[in-house]
Short mmCIF file of N, CA, C and O in Angstrom, two decimals:
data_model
loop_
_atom_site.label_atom_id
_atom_site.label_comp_id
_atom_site.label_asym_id
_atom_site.label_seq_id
_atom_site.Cartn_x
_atom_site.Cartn_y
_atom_site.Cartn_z
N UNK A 1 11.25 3.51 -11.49
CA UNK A 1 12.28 4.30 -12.13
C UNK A 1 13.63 3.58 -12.04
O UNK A 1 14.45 3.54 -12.95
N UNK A 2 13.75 3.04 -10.85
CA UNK A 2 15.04 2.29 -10.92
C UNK A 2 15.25 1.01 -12.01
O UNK A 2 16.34 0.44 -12.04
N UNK A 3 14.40 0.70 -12.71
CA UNK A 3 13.97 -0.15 -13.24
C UNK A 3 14.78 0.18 -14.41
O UNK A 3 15.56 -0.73 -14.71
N UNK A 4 14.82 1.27 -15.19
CA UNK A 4 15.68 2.06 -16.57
C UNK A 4 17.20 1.46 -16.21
O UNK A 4 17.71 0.38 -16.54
N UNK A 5 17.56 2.20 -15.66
CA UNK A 5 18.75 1.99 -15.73
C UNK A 5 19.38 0.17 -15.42
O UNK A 5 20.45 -0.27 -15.83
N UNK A 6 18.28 -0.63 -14.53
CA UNK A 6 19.04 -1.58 -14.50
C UNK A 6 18.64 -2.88 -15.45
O UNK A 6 19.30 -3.92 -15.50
N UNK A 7 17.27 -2.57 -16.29
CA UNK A 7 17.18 -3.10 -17.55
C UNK A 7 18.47 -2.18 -18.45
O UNK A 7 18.92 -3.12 -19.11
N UNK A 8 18.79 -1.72 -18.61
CA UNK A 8 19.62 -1.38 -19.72
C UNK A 8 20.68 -1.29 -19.48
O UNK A 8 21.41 -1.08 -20.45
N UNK A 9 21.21 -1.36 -18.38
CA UNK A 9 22.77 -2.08 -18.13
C UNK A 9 22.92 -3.38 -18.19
O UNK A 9 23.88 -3.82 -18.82
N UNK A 10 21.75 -4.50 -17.37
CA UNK A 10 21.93 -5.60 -18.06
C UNK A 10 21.65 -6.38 -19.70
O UNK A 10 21.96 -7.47 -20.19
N UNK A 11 20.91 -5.17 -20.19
CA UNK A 11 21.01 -5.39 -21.65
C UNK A 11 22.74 -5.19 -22.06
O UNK A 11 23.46 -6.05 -22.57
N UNK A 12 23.07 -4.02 -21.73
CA UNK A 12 23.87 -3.66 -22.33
C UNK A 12 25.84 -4.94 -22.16
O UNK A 12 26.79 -5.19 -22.91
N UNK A 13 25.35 -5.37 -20.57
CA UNK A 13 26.45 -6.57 -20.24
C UNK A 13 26.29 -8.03 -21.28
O UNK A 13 27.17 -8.79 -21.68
N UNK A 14 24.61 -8.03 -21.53
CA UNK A 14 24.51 -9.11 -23.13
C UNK A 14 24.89 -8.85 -24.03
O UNK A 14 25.42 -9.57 -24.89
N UNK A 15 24.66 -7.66 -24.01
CA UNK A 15 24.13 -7.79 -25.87
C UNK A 15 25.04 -6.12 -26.36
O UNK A 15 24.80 -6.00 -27.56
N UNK A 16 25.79 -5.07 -25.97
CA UNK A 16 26.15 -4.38 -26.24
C UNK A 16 25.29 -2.81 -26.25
O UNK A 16 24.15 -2.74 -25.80
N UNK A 17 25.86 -1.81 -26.71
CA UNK A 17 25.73 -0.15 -26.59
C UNK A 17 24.53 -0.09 -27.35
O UNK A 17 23.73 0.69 -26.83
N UNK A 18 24.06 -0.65 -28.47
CA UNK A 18 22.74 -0.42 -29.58
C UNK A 18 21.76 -1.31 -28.68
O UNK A 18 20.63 -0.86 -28.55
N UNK A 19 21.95 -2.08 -28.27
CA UNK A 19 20.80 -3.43 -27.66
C UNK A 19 20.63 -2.35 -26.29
O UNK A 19 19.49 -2.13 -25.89
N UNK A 20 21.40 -1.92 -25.84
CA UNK A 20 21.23 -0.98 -24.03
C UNK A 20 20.41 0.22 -24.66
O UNK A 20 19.19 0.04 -24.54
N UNK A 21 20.72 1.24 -25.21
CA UNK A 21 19.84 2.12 -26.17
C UNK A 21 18.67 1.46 -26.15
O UNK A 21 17.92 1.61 -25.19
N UNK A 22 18.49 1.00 -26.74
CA UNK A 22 17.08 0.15 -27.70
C UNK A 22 16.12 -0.35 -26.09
O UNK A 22 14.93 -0.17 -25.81
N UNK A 23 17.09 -0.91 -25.42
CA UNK A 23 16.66 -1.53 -24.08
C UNK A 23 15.92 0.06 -22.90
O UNK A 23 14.95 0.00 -22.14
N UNK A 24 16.72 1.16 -23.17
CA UNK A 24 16.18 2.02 -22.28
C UNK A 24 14.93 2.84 -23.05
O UNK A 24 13.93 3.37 -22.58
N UNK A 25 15.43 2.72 -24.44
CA UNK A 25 14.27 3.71 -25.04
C UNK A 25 12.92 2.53 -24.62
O UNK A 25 12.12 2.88 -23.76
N UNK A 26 12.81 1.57 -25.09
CA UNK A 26 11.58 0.53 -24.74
C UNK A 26 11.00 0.86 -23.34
O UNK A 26 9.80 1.14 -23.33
N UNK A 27 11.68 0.86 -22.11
CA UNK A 27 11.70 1.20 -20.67
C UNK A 27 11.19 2.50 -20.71
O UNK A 27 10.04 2.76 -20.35
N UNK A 28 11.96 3.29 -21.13
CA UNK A 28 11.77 4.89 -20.93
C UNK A 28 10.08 5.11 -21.36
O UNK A 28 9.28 5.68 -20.62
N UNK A 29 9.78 4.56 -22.62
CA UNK A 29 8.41 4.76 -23.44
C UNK A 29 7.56 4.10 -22.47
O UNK A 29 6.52 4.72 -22.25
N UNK A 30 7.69 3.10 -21.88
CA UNK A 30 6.33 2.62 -21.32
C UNK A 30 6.24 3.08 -20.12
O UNK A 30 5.18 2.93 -19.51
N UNK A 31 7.58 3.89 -19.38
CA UNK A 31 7.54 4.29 -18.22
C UNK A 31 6.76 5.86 -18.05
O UNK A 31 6.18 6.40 -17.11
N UNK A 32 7.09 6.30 -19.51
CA UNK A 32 6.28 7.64 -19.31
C UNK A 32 4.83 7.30 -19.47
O UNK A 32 4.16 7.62 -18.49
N UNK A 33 4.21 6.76 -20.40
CA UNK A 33 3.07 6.34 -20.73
C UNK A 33 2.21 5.71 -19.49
O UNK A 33 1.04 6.09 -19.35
N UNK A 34 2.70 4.89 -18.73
CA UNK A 34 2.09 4.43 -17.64
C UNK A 34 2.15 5.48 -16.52
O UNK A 34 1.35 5.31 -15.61
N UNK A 35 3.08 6.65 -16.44
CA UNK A 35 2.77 7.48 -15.56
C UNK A 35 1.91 8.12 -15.49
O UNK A 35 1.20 8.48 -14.55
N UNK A 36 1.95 8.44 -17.30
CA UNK A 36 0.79 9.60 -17.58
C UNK A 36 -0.90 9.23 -17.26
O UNK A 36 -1.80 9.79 -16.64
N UNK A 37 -0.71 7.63 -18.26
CA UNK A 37 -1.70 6.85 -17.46
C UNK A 37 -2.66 6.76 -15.58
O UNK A 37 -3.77 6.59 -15.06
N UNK A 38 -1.48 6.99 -15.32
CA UNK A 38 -1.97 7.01 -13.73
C UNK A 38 -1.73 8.20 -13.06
O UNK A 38 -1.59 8.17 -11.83
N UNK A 39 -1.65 9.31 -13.69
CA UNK A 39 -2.14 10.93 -13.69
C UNK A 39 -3.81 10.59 -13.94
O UNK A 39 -4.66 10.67 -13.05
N UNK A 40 -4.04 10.22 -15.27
CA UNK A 40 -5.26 10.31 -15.83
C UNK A 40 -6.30 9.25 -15.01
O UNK A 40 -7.49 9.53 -14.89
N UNK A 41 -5.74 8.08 -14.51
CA UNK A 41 -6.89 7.41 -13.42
C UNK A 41 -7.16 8.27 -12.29
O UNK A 41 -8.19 8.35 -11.63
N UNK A 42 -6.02 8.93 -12.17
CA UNK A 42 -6.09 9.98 -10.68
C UNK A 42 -7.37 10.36 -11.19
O UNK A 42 -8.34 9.74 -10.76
N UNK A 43 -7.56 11.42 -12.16
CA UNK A 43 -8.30 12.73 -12.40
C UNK A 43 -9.29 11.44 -12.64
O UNK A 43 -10.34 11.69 -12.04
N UNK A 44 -9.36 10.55 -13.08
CA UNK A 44 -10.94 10.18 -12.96
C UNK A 44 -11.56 9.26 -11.94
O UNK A 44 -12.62 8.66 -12.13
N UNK A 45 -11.08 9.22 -11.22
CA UNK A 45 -11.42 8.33 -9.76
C UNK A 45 -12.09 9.98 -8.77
O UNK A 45 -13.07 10.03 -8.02
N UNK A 46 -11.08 11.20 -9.16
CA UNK A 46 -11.61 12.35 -8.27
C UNK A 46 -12.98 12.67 -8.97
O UNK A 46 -13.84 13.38 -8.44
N UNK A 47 -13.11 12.16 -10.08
CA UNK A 47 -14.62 12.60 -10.42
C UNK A 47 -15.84 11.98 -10.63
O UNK A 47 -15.71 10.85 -10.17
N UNK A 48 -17.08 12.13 -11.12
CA UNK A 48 -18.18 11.75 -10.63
C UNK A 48 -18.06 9.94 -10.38
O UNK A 48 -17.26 9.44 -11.16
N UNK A 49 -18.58 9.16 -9.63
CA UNK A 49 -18.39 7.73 -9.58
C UNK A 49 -19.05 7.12 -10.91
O UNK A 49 -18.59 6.05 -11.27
N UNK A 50 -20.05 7.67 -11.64
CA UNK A 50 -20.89 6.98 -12.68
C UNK A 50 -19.82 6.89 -13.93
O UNK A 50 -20.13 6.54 -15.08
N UNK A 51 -19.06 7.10 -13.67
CA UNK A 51 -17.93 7.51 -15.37
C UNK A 51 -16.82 7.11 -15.07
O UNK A 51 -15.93 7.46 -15.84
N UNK A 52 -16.42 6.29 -13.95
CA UNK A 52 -14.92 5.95 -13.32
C UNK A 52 -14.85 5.19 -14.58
O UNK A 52 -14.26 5.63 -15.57
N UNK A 53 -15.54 3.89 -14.55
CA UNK A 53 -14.88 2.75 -15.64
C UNK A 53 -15.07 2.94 -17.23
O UNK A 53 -14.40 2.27 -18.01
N UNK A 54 -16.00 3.88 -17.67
CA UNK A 54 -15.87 4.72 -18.95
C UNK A 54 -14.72 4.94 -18.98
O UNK A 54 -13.87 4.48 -19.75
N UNK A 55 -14.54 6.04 -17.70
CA UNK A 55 -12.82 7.28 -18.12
C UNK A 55 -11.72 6.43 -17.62
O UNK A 55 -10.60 6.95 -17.69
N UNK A 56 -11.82 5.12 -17.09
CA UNK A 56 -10.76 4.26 -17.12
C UNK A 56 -10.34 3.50 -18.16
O UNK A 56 -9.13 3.28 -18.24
N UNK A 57 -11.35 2.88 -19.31
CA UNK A 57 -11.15 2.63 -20.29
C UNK A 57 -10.71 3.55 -21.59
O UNK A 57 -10.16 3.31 -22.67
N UNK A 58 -11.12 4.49 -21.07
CA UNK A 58 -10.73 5.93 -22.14
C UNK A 58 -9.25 5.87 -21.72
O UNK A 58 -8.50 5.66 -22.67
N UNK A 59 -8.74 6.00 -20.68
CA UNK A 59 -7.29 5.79 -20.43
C UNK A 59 -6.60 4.96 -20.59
O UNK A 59 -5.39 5.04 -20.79
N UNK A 60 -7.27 4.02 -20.52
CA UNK A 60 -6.69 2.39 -20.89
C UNK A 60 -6.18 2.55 -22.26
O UNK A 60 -4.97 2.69 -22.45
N UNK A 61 -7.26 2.52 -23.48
CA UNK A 61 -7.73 2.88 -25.03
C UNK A 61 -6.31 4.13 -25.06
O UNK A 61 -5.46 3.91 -25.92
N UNK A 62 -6.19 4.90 -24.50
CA UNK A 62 -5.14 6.34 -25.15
C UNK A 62 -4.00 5.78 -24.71
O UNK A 62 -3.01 6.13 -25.36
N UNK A 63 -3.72 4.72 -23.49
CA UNK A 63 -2.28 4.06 -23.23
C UNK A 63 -1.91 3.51 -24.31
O UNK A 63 -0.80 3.79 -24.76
N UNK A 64 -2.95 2.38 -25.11
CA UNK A 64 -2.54 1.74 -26.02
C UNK A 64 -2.00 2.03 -26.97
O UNK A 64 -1.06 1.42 -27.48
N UNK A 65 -2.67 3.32 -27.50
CA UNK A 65 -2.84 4.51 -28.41
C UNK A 65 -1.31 4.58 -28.94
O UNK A 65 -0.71 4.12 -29.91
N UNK A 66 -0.85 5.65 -27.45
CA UNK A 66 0.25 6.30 -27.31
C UNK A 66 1.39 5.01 -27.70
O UNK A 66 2.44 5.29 -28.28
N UNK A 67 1.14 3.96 -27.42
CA UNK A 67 2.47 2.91 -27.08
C UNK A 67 2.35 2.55 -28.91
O UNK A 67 3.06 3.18 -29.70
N UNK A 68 1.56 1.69 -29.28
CA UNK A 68 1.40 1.35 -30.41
C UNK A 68 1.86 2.67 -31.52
O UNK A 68 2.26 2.30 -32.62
N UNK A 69 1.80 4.04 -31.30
CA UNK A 69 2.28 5.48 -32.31
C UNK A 69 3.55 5.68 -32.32
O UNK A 69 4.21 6.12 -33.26
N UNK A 70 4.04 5.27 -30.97
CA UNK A 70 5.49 5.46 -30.90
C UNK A 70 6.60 4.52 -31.30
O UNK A 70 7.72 4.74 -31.77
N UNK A 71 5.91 3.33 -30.95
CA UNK A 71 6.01 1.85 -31.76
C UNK A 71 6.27 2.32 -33.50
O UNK A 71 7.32 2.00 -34.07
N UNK A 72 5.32 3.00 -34.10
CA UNK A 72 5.21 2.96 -35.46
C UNK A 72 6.30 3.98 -35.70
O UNK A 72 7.18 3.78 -36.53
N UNK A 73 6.21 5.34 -34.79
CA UNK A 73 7.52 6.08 -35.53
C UNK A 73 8.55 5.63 -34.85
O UNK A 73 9.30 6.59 -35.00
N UNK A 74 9.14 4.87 -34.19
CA UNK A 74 10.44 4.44 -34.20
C UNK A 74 10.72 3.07 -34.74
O UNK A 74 11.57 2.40 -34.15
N UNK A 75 10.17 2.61 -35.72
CA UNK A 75 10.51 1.39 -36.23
C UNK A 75 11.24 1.39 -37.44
O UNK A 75 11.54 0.35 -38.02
N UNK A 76 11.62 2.85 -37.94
CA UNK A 76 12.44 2.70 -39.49
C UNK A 76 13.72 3.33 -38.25
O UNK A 76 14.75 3.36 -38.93
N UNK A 77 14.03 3.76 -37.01
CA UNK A 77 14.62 4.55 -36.47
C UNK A 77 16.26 3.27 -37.15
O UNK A 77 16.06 2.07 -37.36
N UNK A 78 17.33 3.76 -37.30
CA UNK A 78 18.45 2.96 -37.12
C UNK A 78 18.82 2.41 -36.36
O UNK A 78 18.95 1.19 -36.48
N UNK A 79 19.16 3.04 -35.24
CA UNK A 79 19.86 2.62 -33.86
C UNK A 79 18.81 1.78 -33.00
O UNK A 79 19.30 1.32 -31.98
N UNK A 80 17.55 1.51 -33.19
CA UNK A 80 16.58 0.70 -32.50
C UNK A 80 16.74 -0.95 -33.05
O UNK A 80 16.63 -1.46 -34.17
N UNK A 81 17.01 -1.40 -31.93
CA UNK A 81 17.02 -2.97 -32.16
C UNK A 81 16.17 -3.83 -31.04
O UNK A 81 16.26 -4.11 -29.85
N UNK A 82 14.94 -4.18 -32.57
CA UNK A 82 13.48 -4.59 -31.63
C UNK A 82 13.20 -5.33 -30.50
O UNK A 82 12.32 -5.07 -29.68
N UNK A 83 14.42 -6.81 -30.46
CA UNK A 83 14.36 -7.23 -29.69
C UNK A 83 14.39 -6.72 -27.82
O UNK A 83 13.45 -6.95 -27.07
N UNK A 84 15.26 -6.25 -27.54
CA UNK A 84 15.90 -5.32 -26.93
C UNK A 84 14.50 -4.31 -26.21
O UNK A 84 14.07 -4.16 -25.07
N UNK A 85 14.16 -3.83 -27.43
CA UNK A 85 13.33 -2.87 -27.43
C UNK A 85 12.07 -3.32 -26.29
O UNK A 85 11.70 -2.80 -25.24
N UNK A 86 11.57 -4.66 -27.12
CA UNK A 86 10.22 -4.87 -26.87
C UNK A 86 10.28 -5.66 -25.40
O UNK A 86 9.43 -5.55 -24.51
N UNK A 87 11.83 -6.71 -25.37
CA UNK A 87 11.72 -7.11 -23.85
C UNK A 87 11.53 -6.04 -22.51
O UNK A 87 10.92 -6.09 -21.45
N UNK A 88 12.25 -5.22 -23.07
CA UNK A 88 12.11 -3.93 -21.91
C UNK A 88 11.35 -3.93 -21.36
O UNK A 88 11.16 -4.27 -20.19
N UNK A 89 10.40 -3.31 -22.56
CA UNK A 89 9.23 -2.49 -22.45
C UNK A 89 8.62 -3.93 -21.68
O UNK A 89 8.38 -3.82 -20.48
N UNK A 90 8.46 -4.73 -22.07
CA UNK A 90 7.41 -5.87 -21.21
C UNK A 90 7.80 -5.57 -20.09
O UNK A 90 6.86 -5.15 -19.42
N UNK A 91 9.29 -5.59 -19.26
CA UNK A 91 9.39 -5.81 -18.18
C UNK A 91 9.43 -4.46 -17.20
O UNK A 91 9.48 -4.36 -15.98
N UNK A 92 9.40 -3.77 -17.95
CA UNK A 92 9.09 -2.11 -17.57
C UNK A 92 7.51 -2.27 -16.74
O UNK A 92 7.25 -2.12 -15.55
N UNK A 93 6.29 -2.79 -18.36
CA UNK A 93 5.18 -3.22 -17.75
C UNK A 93 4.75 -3.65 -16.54
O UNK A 93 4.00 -3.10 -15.74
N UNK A 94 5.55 -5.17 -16.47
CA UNK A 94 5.25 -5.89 -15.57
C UNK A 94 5.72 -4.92 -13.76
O UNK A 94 5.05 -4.87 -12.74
N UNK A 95 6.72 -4.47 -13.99
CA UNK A 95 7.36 -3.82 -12.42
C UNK A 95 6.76 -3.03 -12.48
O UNK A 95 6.63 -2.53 -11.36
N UNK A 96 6.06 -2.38 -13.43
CA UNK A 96 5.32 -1.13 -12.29
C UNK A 96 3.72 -1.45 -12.62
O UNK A 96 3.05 -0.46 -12.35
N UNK A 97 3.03 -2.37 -13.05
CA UNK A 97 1.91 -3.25 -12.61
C UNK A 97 2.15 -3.64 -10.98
O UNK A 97 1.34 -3.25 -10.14
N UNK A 98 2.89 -4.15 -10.76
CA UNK A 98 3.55 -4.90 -9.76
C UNK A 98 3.80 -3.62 -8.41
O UNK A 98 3.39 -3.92 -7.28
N UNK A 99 4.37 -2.44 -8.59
CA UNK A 99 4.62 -1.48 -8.26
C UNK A 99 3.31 -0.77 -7.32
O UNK A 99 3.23 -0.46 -6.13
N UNK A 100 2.16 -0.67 -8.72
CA UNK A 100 1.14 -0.60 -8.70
C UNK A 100 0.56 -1.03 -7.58
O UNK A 100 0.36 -0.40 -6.54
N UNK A 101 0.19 -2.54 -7.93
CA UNK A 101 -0.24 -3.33 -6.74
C UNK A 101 -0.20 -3.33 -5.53
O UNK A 101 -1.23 -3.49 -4.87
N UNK A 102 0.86 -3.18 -5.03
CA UNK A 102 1.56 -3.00 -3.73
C UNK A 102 1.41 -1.85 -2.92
O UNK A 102 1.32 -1.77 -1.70
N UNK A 103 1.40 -0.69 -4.03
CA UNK A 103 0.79 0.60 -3.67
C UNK A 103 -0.40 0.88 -3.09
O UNK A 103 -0.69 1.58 -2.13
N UNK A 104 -1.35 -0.10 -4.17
CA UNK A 104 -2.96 -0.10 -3.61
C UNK A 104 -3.09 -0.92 -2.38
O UNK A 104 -3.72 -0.74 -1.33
N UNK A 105 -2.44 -1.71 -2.74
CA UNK A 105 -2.53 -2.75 -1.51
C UNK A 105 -2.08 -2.09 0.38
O UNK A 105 -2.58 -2.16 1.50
N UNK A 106 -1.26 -1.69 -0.08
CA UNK A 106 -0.35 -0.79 1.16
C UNK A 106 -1.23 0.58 0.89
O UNK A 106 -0.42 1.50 1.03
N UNK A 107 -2.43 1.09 0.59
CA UNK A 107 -2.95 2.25 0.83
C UNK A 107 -4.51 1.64 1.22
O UNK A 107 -5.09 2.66 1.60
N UNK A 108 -4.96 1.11 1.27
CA UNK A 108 -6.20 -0.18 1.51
C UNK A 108 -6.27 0.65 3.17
O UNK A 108 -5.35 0.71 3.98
N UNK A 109 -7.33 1.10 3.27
CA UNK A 109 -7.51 1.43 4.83
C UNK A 109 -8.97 0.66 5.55
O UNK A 109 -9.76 0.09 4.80
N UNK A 110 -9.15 0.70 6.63
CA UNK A 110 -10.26 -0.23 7.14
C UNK A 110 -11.49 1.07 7.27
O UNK A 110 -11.20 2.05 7.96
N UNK A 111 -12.89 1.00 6.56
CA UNK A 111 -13.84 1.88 6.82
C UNK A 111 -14.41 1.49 7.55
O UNK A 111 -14.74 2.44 8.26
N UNK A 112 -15.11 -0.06 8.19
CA UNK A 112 -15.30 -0.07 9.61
C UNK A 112 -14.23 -1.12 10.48
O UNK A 112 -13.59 -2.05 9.98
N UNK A 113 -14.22 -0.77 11.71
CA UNK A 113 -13.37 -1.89 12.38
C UNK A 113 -13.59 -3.11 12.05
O UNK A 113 -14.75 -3.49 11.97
N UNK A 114 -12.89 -3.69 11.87
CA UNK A 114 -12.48 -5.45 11.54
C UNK A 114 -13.05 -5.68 10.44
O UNK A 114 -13.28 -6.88 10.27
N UNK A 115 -13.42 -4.89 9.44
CA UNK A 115 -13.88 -5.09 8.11
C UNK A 115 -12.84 -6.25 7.06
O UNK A 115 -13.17 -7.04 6.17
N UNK A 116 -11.55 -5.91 7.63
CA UNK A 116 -10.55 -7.04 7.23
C UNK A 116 -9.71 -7.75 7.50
O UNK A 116 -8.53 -8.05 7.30
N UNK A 117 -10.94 -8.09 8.23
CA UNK A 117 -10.09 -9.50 9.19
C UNK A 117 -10.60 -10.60 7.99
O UNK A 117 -11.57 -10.59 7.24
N UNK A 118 -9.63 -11.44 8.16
CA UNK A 118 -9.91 -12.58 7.08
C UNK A 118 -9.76 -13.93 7.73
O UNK A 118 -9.47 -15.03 7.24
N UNK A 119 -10.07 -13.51 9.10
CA UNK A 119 -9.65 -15.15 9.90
C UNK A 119 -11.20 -15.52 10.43
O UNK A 119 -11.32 -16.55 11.10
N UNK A 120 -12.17 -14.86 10.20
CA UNK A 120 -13.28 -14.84 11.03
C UNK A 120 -14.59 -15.21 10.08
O UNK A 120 -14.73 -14.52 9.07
N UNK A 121 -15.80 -16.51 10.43
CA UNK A 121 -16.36 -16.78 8.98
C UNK A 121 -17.49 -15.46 8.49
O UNK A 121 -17.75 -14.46 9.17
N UNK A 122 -17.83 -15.66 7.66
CA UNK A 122 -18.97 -14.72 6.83
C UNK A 122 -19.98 -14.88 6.94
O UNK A 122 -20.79 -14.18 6.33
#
């Protein structure tokens, strides 16, 4: 989340008030979308194990969905200037991929003792 505001202030110290706009709406869109996204892995990781990577790709498939629809109705918008737009949104991507990671990584618990030790051979 902190991520909005400081993509689009440093848009806005380049490139001006329409490029910062353009810069948060890009941010804002992929930030909701990837949340919603990882609502919807929630609900399918809690359910049966045989359908995780089905209903992960079903989520995957409706992320794209959603990004690419909103893409289409804001592209006659005036005040949207693509460039702006689309770097955001990449780097929106990338930090909370990244976000992501770190999360799983830092929630990783040991199911038997020394299961992850990584100094010891196999």
């Amino acid at each position: 989340m902190i991520a909005l505001p400081v993509l689009a202030g440093t848009v806005w110290a380049y490139a001006g008030e329409r490029a910062a706009l353009s810069a948060l709406a890009g941010a804002a869109l992929v930030f909701v979308v990837l949340t919603v996204g990882l609502l919807g892995i929630t609900a399918v990781v809690l359910g049966p194990a045989a359908t995780s990577m089905a209903g992960a790709g079903v989520v995957y498939l409706g992320q794209l969905i959603l990004v690419v629809a909103a893409v289409l109705a804001l592209r006659g918008a005036d005040w949207l200037d693509g460039r702006p737009f689309a770097l955001s949104a990449i780097a929106q991507t990338l930090v909370m991929q990244v976000g992501q990671v770190v999360g799983y990584v830092r929630a990783r618990h040991e199911v038997a003792p020394g299961s992850l030790d990584r100094g010891g051979a196999s």
